[in-house]
Coordinates of C-alpha atoms in Angstrom, one line a residue:
Chain R
X1 CA 11.0 9.1 -30.7
X2 CA 8.6 7.3 -33.0
X3 CA 5.8 5.3 -31.4
X4 CA 7.1 2.1 -32.9
X5 CA 10.6 2.6 -31.5
X6 CA 9.2 3.5 -28.1
X7 CA 7.2 0.2 -28.0
X8 CA 10.4 -1.7 -29.0
X9 CA 12.3 0.0 -26.3
X10 CA 9.7 -0.7 -23.7
X11 CA 9.1 -4.3 -24.8
X12 CA 10.6 -6.8 -22.3
X13 CA 9.4 -9.9 -24.3
X14 CA 9.2 -10.1 -28.1
X15 CA 8.3 -13.2 -30.0
X16 CA 8.7 -13.5 -33.8
X17 CA 7.0 -16.4 -35.7
X18 CA 7.5 -18.8 -32.8
X19 CA 6.7 -22.4 -33.6
X20 CA 6.9 -25.4 -31.3
X21 CA 6.4 -28.8 -32.8
X22 CA 6.2 -32.2 -31.1
X23 CA 6.9 -34.6 -33.9
X24 CA 4.7 -33.4 -36.7
X25 CA 2.1 -31.7 -34.4
X26 CA 2.3 -28.0 -33.8
X27 CA 1.9 -27.0 -30.1
X28 CA 2.4 -23.4 -31.1
X29 CA 2.2 -22.0 -34.5
X30 CA 3.4 -18.6 -35.8
X31 CA 3.2 -16.7 -32.5
X32 CA 4.0 -13.1 -32.6
X33 CA 3.7 -11.2 -29.3
X34 CA 5.2 -8.1 -27.8
X35 CA 4.9 -7.6 -24.0
X36 CA 5.9 -4.3 -22.5
X37 CA 7.7 -3.8 -19.2
X38 CA 5.4 -3.8 -16.2
X39 CA 2.5 -5.2 -18.2
X40 CA 0.0 -7.6 -16.6
X41 CA -0.9 -10.2 -19.1
X42 CA -3.2 -13.2 -19.1
X43 CA -2.5 -16.0 -21.6
X44 CA -5.7 -17.9 -21.8
X45 CA -7.3 -20.7 -23.7
X46 CA -8.6 -24.2 -23.3
X47 CA -6.5 -27.1 -22.2
X48 CA -3.9 -28.0 -25.0
X49 CA -4.0 -24.5 -26.4
X50 CA -0.3 -24.1 -25.8
X51 CA -0.3 -21.7 -22.8
X52 CA 2.1 -23.7 -20.7
X53 CA 4.3 -24.4 -23.7
X54 CA 4.5 -20.7 -24.4
X55 CA 5.7 -20.0 -20.9
X56 CA 8.1 -22.9 -20.9
X57 CA 9.7 -21.6 -24.1
X58 CA 10.2 -18.3 -22.3
X59 CA 12.0 -19.7 -19.3
X60 CA 13.8 -22.2 -21.5
X61 CA 12.4 -25.4 -20.1
X62 CA 11.6 -26.2 -23.7
X63 CA 13.3 -25.4 -26.9
X64 CA 11.9 -23.5 -29.8
X65 CA 11.4 -25.3 -33.0
X66 CA 11.4 -22.1 -35.1
X67 CA 11.3 -18.4 -34.6
X68 CA 12.9 -16.1 -32.1
X69 CA 12.1 -14.9 -28.5
X70 CA 13.9 -11.9 -27.1
X71 CA 13.7 -11.4 -23.4
X72 CA 15.1 -8.2 -21.9
X73 CA 17.3 -7.9 -25.0
X74 CA 18.6 -11.4 -25.0
X75 CA 17.7 -13.7 -27.9
X76 CA 17.0 -16.9 -26.1
X77 CA 17.0 -19.0 -29.3
X78 CA 20.8 -18.2 -29.6
X79 CA 21.7 -18.1 -25.9
X80 CA 24.7 -20.0 -24.7
X81 CA 23.8 -22.8 -22.3
X82 CA 26.1 -21.3 -19.6
X83 CA 24.2 -18.0 -19.8
X84 CA 20.8 -19.6 -19.2
X85 CA 21.0 -19.6 -15.4
X86 CA 21.7 -15.8 -15.5
X87 CA 18.7 -15.2 -17.6
X88 CA 16.6 -17.3 -15.3
X89 CA 17.6 -15.2 -12.3
X90 CA 15.8 -12.3 -14.0
X91 CA 12.6 -14.4 -14.1
X92 CA 10.4 -15.7 -11.3
X93 CA 8.4 -18.8 -12.1
X94 CA 5.2 -20.0 -10.4
X95 CA 4.3 -23.5 -11.3
X96 CA 0.8 -25.1 -11.3
X97 CA 2.1 -28.0 -9.2
X98 CA 4.2 -25.6 -7.0
X99 CA 7.5 -27.5 -7.6
X100 CA 8.7 -27.0 -4.1
X101 CA 11.6 -29.2 -2.9
X102 CA 9.9 -31.6 -0.5
X103 CA 13.1 -32.4 1.5
X104 CA 13.7 -28.7 2.2
X105 CA 12.0 -26.3 4.6
X106 CA 10.0 -23.3 3.4
X107 CA 13.1 -21.1 4.3
X108 CA 15.4 -23.4 2.3
X109 CA 13.1 -23.5 -0.7
X110 CA 13.0 -19.7 -0.9
X111 CA 16.6 -19.1 0.0
X112 CA 17.7 -21.3 -2.8
X113 CA 16.9 -18.5 -5.3
X114 CA 19.2 -16.1 -3.4
X115 CA 21.9 -18.7 -2.8
X116 CA 22.3 -19.3 -6.5
X117 CA 22.8 -15.6 -7.0
X118 CA 25.6 -15.7 -4.5
X119 CA 24.0 -13.5 -1.7
X120 CA 25.4 -13.6 1.8
X121 CA 23.6 -15.6 4.5
X122 CA 22.8 -12.6 6.5
X123 CA 21.0 -10.9 3.6
X124 CA 19.3 -14.2 2.6
X125 CA 17.9 -14.6 6.1
X126 CA 16.6 -11.1 6.2
X127 CA 15.1 -11.1 2.7
X128 CA 13.4 -14.5 3.1
X129 CA 11.8 -13.4 6.4
X130 CA 10.6 -10.2 4.7
X131 CA 9.1 -12.0 1.7
X132 CA 7.4 -14.6 3.9
X133 CA 5.9 -11.7 5.9
X134 CA 4.6 -10.3 2.6
X135 CA 2.9 -13.5 1.6
X136 CA 1.7 -14.2 5.2
X137 CA 3.8 -17.3 5.7
X138 CA 6.3 -16.1 8.3
X139 CA 5.1 -18.6 10.9
X140 CA 5.7 -21.5 8.6
X141 CA 9.3 -20.7 7.9
X142 CA 10.6 -24.0 9.3
X143 CA 7.8 -26.2 7.9
X144 CA 8.2 -28.7 5.1
X145 CA 6.0 -28.4 2.0
X146 CA 4.1 -31.6 2.8
X147 CA 3.0 -30.1 6.1
X148 CA 1.3 -27.2 4.2
X149 CA -2.1 -26.8 2.5
X150 CA -2.3 -26.3 -1.2
X151 CA -2.9 -22.5 -0.8
X152 CA 0.1 -22.3 1.6
X153 CA 2.3 -24.2 -0.8
X154 CA 1.3 -21.8 -3.6
X155 CA 2.1 -18.8 -1.4
X156 CA 5.5 -20.2 -0.8
X157 CA 5.9 -20.7 -4.5
X158 CA 5.0 -17.1 -5.1
X159 CA 7.5 -16.0 -2.4
X160 CA 10.2 -18.1 -4.1
X161 CA 9.3 -16.5 -7.5
X162 CA 9.5 -13.0 -6.2
X163 CA 12.3 -13.1 -3.6
X164 CA 15.0 -12.4 -6.2
X165 CA 13.2 -9.2 -7.4
X166 CA 12.7 -10.6 -10.9
X167 CA 11.9 -8.4 -13.8
X168 CA 9.3 -10.9 -15.1
X169 CA 7.0 -13.3 -13.3
X170 CA 5.7 -16.3 -15.3
X171 CA 2.8 -18.0 -13.5
X172 CA 1.4 -21.2 -15.0
X173 CA -2.1 -21.8 -13.7
X174 CA -1.2 -20.2 -10.3
X175 CA -4.7 -20.7 -8.9
X176 CA -5.6 -23.9 -10.8
X177 CA -6.0 -26.1 -7.8
X178 CA -7.0 -23.6 -5.2
X179 CA -10.4 -22.5 -3.8
X180 CA -11.7 -19.1 -4.8
X181 CA -10.7 -17.3 -1.6
X182 CA -7.1 -18.5 -1.8
X183 CA -7.0 -17.9 -5.5
X184 CA -8.0 -14.3 -4.8
X185 CA -5.2 -13.9 -2.3
X186 CA -2.7 -15.3 -4.7
X187 CA -3.9 -12.9 -7.4
X188 CA -3.7 -9.9 -4.9
X189 CA -0.1 -10.9 -4.2
X190 CA 0.7 -11.0 -7.9
X191 CA -0.9 -7.6 -8.4
X192 CA 1.1 -6.2 -5.5
X193 CA 4.3 -7.3 -7.2
X194 CA 3.0 -5.9 -10.5
X195 CA 2.4 -2.6 -8.8
X196 CA 6.1 -2.5 -7.7
X197 CA 7.1 -2.7 -11.4
X198 CA 7.3 -6.4 -12.2
X199 CA 6.0 -7.7 -15.5
X200 CA 3.5 -10.5 -14.7
X201 CA 2.4 -13.1 -17.3
X202 CA -0.2 -15.6 -16.2
X203 CA -1.3 -18.6 -18.1
X204 CA -4.8 -19.6 -17.0
X205 CA -8.0 -21.1 -18.4
X206 CA -10.0 -19.6 -15.5
X207 CA -12.3 -17.0 -17.0
X208 CA -13.5 -15.9 -13.5
X209 CA -9.9 -14.9 -12.7
X210 CA -9.6 -12.9 -15.9
X211 CA -13.0 -11.2 -15.5
X212 CA -12.2 -10.1 -12.0
X213 CA -8.9 -8.7 -12.8
X214 CA -7.2 -6.0 -14.9
X215 CA -4.7 -6.7 -17.6
X216 CA -4.2 -7.6 -21.2
X217 CA -5.6 -10.9 -22.5
X218 CA -3.9 -13.1 -25.2
X219 CA -6.1 -16.0 -26.2
X220 CA -4.7 -19.1 -27.7
X221 CA -6.5 -22.0 -29.4
X222 CA -4.8 -25.0 -31.0
X223 CA -1.4 -23.3 -30.7
X224 CA -2.5 -20.1 -32.5
X225 CA -3.3 -16.6 -31.2
X226 CA -7.0 -16.0 -31.7
X227 CA -7.3 -12.8 -29.7
X228 CA -4.6 -10.3 -28.6
Chain M
X1 CA 31.6 -21.5 0.6
X2 CA 29.8 -22.0 4.0
X3 CA 26.5 -22.5 2.1
X4 CA 28.2 -24.9 -0.3
X5 CA 29.7 -27.0 2.5
X6 CA 26.3 -26.9 4.3
X7 CA 24.6 -28.3 1.2
X8 CA 27.3 -31.0 0.9
X9 CA 26.8 -32.0 4.5
X10 CA 23.0 -32.0 4.2
X11 CA 23.4 -34.2 1.1
X12 CA 25.6 -36.7 2.9
X13 CA 23.2 -36.8 5.8
X14 CA 20.2 -37.4 3.5
X15 CA 21.9 -40.2 1.7
X16 CA 23.8 -41.8 4.7
X17 CA 23.4 -45.4 3.5
X18 CA 24.8 -44.8 0.0
X19 CA 27.7 -42.8 1.4
X20 CA 28.5 -45.5 4.0
X21 CA 28.7 -48.1 1.3
X22 CA 30.9 -45.9 -0.8
X23 CA 33.2 -45.0 2.1
X24 CA 33.4 -48.7 3.1
X25 CA 34.6 -49.6 -0.4
X26 CA 37.2 -46.9 -0.4
X27 CA 38.3 -48.0 3.0
X28 CA 38.8 -51.6 1.9
X29 CA 40.6 -50.4 -1.3
X30 CA 43.0 -48.1 0.7
X31 CA 43.5 -50.8 3.3
X32 CA 44.6 -53.3 0.6
X33 CA 46.7 -50.7 -1.2
X34 CA 48.4 -49.6 2.0
X35 CA 48.9 -53.2 3.1
X36 CA 50.8 -53.9 -0.2
X37 CA 52.7 -50.6 0.3
X38 CA 53.7 -51.6 3.8
X39 CA 54.8 -55.1 2.5
X40 CA 56.8 -53.6 -0.4
X41 CA 58.4 -50.9 1.8
X42 CA 59.7 -53.5 4.3
X43 CA 60.6 -56.3 1.9
X44 CA 62.4 -53.7 -0.3
X45 CA 64.4 -52.7 2.7
X46 CA 65.3 -56.4 3.5
X47 CA 66.3 -57.1 -0.2
X48 CA 68.3 -53.9 -0.2
X49 CA 70.3 -54.9 2.9
X50 CA 70.8 -58.4 1.5
X51 CA 72.0 -57.1 -1.8
X52 CA 74.4 -54.7 -0.1
X53 CA 76.0 -57.6 1.8
X54 CA 76.8 -59.6 -1.4
X55 CA 80.4 -60.4 -2.1
X56 CA 81.8 -62.4 -5.0
X57 CA 84.2 -65.3 -4.2
X58 CA 86.4 -66.1 -7.1
X59 CA 88.3 -69.4 -6.7
X60 CA 91.7 -69.5 -8.4
X61 CA 93.4 -72.2 -10.4
X62 CA 96.8 -73.0 -9.2
X63 CA 98.4 -69.9 -10.5
X64 CA 101.0 -68.0 -8.6
X65 CA 100.7 -64.6 -10.2
X66 CA 98.4 -63.4 -7.4
X67 CA 99.2 -59.7 -7.7
X68 CA 98.9 -59.6 -11.5
X69 CA 95.6 -61.4 -11.3
X70 CA 94.3 -59.1 -8.6
X71 CA 95.0 -56.1 -10.8
X72 CA 93.1 -57.7 -13.7
X73 CA 90.0 -58.1 -11.6
X74 CA 90.4 -54.7 -10.1
X75 CA 90.3 -53.2 -13.6
X76 CA 86.8 -54.6 -14.1
X77 CA 83.9 -52.1 -13.7
X78 CA 82.1 -52.3 -10.4
X79 CA 85.0 -53.8 -8.3
X80 CA 85.8 -51.8 -5.2
X81 CA 88.1 -54.0 -3.2
X82 CA 89.8 -57.3 -3.4
X83 CA 91.1 -59.4 -0.6
X84 CA 93.2 -62.5 -1.3
X85 CA 92.4 -65.5 0.9
X86 CA 95.0 -68.2 0.6
X87 CA 94.0 -71.8 0.8
X88 CA 95.7 -72.0 4.2
X89 CA 93.8 -69.0 5.6
X90 CA 90.6 -70.4 4.2
X91 CA 91.1 -73.6 6.0
X92 CA 91.9 -71.8 9.3
X93 CA 88.8 -69.7 8.9
X94 CA 86.7 -72.8 8.2
X95 CA 88.1 -74.5 11.3
X96 CA 87.3 -71.4 13.4
X97 CA 83.8 -71.3 12.1
X98 CA 83.3 -75.0 12.7
X99 CA 84.8 -75.4 16.1
X100 CA 82.2 -77.9 17.3
X101 CA 82.8 -80.1 14.3
X102 CA 86.6 -80.0 14.6
X103 CA 86.8 -83.8 14.4
X104 CA 85.9 -83.5 10.7
X105 CA 89.2 -81.9 10.0
X106 CA 91.5 -84.5 11.8
X107 CA 91.5 -87.0 9.0
X108 CA 92.3 -84.5 6.2
X109 CA 95.8 -85.0 4.8
X110 CA 96.0 -82.1 2.4
X111 CA 94.1 -78.8 2.2
X112 CA 91.3 -79.3 -0.3
X113 CA 90.4 -75.6 -0.5
X114 CA 91.5 -73.4 -3.3
X115 CA 93.1 -69.9 -3.1
X116 CA 90.5 -67.3 -3.6
X117 CA 89.7 -63.6 -4.0
X118 CA 87.0 -62.0 -1.9
X119 CA 85.6 -59.2 -4.1
X120 CA 83.6 -56.3 -2.8
X121 CA 81.7 -54.1 -5.2
X122 CA 80.9 -50.4 -5.4
X123 CA 77.4 -49.6 -4.2
X124 CA 76.2 -48.9 -7.7
X125 CA 77.1 -52.4 -8.8
X126 CA 75.2 -54.0 -5.9
X127 CA 72.2 -54.9 -7.9
X128 CA 71.6 -58.5 -8.7
X129 CA 71.6 -58.0 -12.4
X130 CA 74.9 -56.1 -12.3
X131 CA 76.4 -58.8 -10.0
X132 CA 75.4 -61.4 -12.5
X133 CA 77.3 -59.5 -15.2
X134 CA 80.3 -58.9 -13.1
X135 CA 80.4 -62.5 -11.9
X136 CA 80.4 -63.9 -15.4
X137 CA 83.1 -61.4 -16.4
X138 CA 85.3 -62.7 -13.6
X139 CA 84.5 -66.3 -14.3
X140 CA 85.7 -65.9 -17.9
X141 CA 89.2 -64.9 -16.8
X142 CA 91.6 -67.8 -17.5
X143 CA 93.0 -68.0 -14.0
X144 CA 89.6 -68.3 -12.4
X145 CA 88.3 -71.8 -11.6
X146 CA 84.9 -71.0 -10.3
X147 CA 82.9 -68.0 -9.1
X148 CA 80.4 -68.0 -6.4
X149 CA 78.4 -65.3 -4.8
X150 CA 77.0 -66.9 -1.7
X151 CA 73.8 -65.1 -1.9
X152 CA 72.9 -66.5 -5.3
X153 CA 69.6 -67.5 -3.8
X154 CA 68.8 -63.8 -3.3
X155 CA 68.3 -63.5 -7.0
X156 CA 65.6 -66.2 -6.8
X157 CA 64.0 -64.4 -3.9
X158 CA 64.2 -61.1 -5.8
X159 CA 62.5 -62.7 -8.7
X160 CA 59.7 -64.0 -6.5
X161 CA 59.5 -60.7 -4.8
X162 CA 59.2 -58.9 -8.1
X163 CA 56.4 -61.2 -9.1
X164 CA 54.6 -60.3 -5.9
X165 CA 55.3 -56.7 -6.6
X166 CA 53.7 -56.7 -10.0
X167 CA 50.8 -58.8 -8.7
X168 CA 50.5 -56.3 -5.9
X169 CA 50.5 -53.4 -8.4
X170 CA 47.8 -55.1 -10.4
X171 CA 45.6 -55.7 -7.3
X172 CA 46.1 -52.1 -6.2
X173 CA 45.0 -50.8 -9.6
X174 CA 41.9 -53.1 -9.6
X175 CA 40.9 -51.9 -6.2
X176 CA 41.6 -48.3 -7.1
X177 CA 39.3 -48.6 -10.2
X178 CA 36.7 -50.5 -8.1
X179 CA 36.5 -47.7 -5.6
X180 CA 36.3 -45.1 -8.3
X181 CA 33.4 -46.9 -9.9
X182 CA 31.6 -47.3 -6.6
X183 CA 31.9 -43.6 -6.1
X184 CA 30.6 -43.0 -9.7
X185 CA 27.6 -45.3 -8.9
X186 CA 26.9 -43.6 -5.5
X187 CA 27.0 -40.1 -7.0
X188 CA 24.8 -41.2 -10.0
X189 CA 22.2 -42.8 -7.7
X190 CA 22.0 -39.7 -5.6
X191 CA 21.9 -37.5 -8.6
X192 CA 19.0 -39.4 -10.1
X193 CA 17.2 -39.7 -6.8
X194 CA 17.3 -35.9 -6.7
X195 CA 16.6 -35.3 -10.3
X196 CA 13.4 -33.3 -9.7
X197 CA 15.1 -31.2 -7.1
X198 CA 18.0 -30.4 -9.3
X199 CA 15.6 -29.5 -12.1
X200 CA 13.9 -27.0 -9.8
X201 CA 17.3 -25.6 -8.9
X202 CA 18.2 -25.1 -12.5
X203 CA 14.8 -23.4 -13.1
X204 CA 15.5 -20.9 -10.4
X205 CA 18.9 -20.0 -11.9
X206 CA 21.4 -22.5 -10.5
X207 CA 24.5 -22.9 -12.6
X208 CA 26.0 -26.3 -13.3
X209 CA 28.8 -25.5 -10.8
X210 CA 26.3 -24.6 -8.1
X211 CA 24.7 -28.0 -8.6
X212 CA 27.8 -30.1 -9.0
X213 CA 30.1 -28.6 -6.4
X214 CA 28.5 -30.2 -3.4
X215 CA 28.8 -33.5 -5.1
X216 CA 32.5 -32.9 -5.6
X217 CA 32.9 -32.0 -1.9
X218 CA 31.1 -35.2 -0.9
X219 CA 33.3 -37.2 -3.3
X220 CA 36.5 -35.7 -1.7
X221 CA 35.0 -36.3 1.7
X222 CA 34.3 -40.0 0.9
X223 CA 37.9 -40.3 -0.4
X224 CA 39.3 -38.6 2.7
X225 CA 37.4 -40.6 5.3
X226 CA 37.9 -43.9 3.3
X227 CA 41.7 -43.2 3.2
X228 CA 41.9 -42.4 6.9
X229 CA 39.9 -45.4 7.9
X230 CA 41.9 -47.8 5.6
X231 CA 45.2 -46.7 7.0
X232 CA 43.8 -46.8 10.6
X233 CA 42.6 -50.4 10.2
X234 CA 46.0 -51.3 8.8
X235 CA 47.7 -49.6 11.7
X236 CA 45.6 -51.5 14.2
X237 CA 46.3 -54.8 12.5
X238 CA 50.0 -53.9 12.3
X239 CA 50.1 -53.2 16.1
X240 CA 48.2 -56.5 16.7
X241 CA 50.7 -58.5 14.6
X242 CA 53.7 -56.7 16.3
X243 CA 52.4 -57.6 19.8
X244 CA 51.8 -61.2 18.9
X245 CA 55.0 -62.0 17.0
X246 CA 58.3 -62.8 18.7
X247 CA 59.9 -59.4 19.1
X248 CA 63.5 -60.7 18.8
X249 CA 62.7 -62.2 15.4
X250 CA 61.2 -58.9 14.2
X251 CA 64.0 -56.7 15.5
X252 CA 66.9 -59.0 14.4
X253 CA 65.7 -60.3 11.2
X254 CA 63.0 -58.1 9.6
X255 CA 63.1 -54.8 11.5
X256 CA 59.6 -53.9 10.3
X257 CA 58.4 -50.3 10.2
X258 CA 55.0 -48.7 9.6
X259 CA 54.3 -46.3 6.8
X260 CA 56.1 -42.9 6.9
X261 CA 54.2 -39.6 7.1
X262 CA 55.0 -39.0 3.4
X263 CA 53.5 -42.4 2.5
X264 CA 50.4 -41.6 4.5
X265 CA 49.9 -38.4 2.6
X266 CA 50.4 -40.1 -0.7
X267 CA 47.8 -42.8 0.2
X268 CA 45.3 -40.3 1.5
X269 CA 45.8 -38.0 -1.6
X270 CA 45.2 -41.1 -3.8
X271 CA 42.1 -41.8 -1.9
X272 CA 40.8 -38.3 -2.2
X273 CA 41.6 -38.4 -5.9
X274 CA 39.6 -41.6 -6.3
X275 CA 36.6 -39.8 -4.7
X276 CA 37.0 -36.7 -6.7
X277 CA 37.6 -38.6 -10.0
X278 CA 34.6 -40.8 -9.4
X279 CA 32.5 -37.7 -9.0
X280 CA 34.0 -36.2 -12.1
X281 CA 33.1 -39.2 -14.2
X282 CA 29.6 -39.4 -12.7
X283 CA 28.8 -35.8 -13.4
X284 CA 30.7 -35.4 -16.7
X285 CA 27.7 -36.1 -18.9
X286 CA 25.0 -34.9 -16.6

């Protein structure tokens, strides 16, 4: 097998000439990236560089203006709306603002991911407990998000992102509002999931985080790739 | 399914006030619709029994060909039976019926009553429109002086009743639509108040059905509870009216009955449909 073909086969995300415009302003311009399975990737750059937009395009919270993105063999620029939920089940997302449902307990927030996939209650209970043990939040299973600290909320968000055994984790500024010790714990969690075979893509502007970790770095500035 | 119902129940409990308002509106609507149904069911029965008792009296000119004339009438469509009442018999009958006023007849020198035919109709013809047609056919016969069907006033009542009926239908439709729109509003309000939550659900892979189904369950629930309550309130009022109105009057004259099991089911199904349909409209473009 040629090296080029092998890379294509191994690639879980491929972007071709991706553009995203808001009005006449480019948030992303001519982005071409290929990310392999089980890669650990940082997308970095200053505020407004287009990091979050790039992730949002991947999990279809925003639409492409031009170009194509292929995730795990699915061209998301042509995906049928009814197939989007099934693609999202292959993805775990960690948001900067956690995006936990405030009216639901920790258990309910995490179990939601398994419920949408149609798992049985007995499996859901077992799996949620197990993942909360992994992130060290088992004792808070019945707590509501507002009763948790920022770090705890982020750990719940991580647990929710990984509970469905996703193939890819997108983390948008996962440590943005956390202190260094908590940020380190979150990064260790992400690395542990990476070690189990998950592709992890982190958007961050925190150089300390990048410098103290391994992984590929893609730098953006004004919507363009300046270093890959 | 259990998880789905759980989510619907949680949703109802979290939005108690909105659901109570919505159920209250459906209850009022179903109460009014079932009240009209009850009224129509009973008045229809009364009208029907009145219509069935209708006979046509055809008064004859002084013509002696009774048998020939009877045959002519019997040939008309809708006539079942004809009884000849001679003027003499008619007077005797009248005297019998007016025993207490017998003095009225003492000064009568000759019998003022005409010979007459009492005409009964086949059931199919016992409809006020058909009676009208038959009566005018009989009246046009040359040997007939006058035609009367004593219950002519029934026609007027039937007309008033029909007016009521159509007004009732109109009111029912208005209330039905109102309850649907209240459900639409409730569901939309809940949907928008949970917009962020639903967005998160979508981002973790929830399908449209996963998001919408609990709303449909709550819509059906609203309709079901509203329907049951509406009928229950009507039943309580019905019992209160029955215990406070002279029973002899009710039994002899009106013979009122409550809704049948079949009618309950229809009303509750309509109520459930209004809940479901309200939900469908609310979620259609979301």
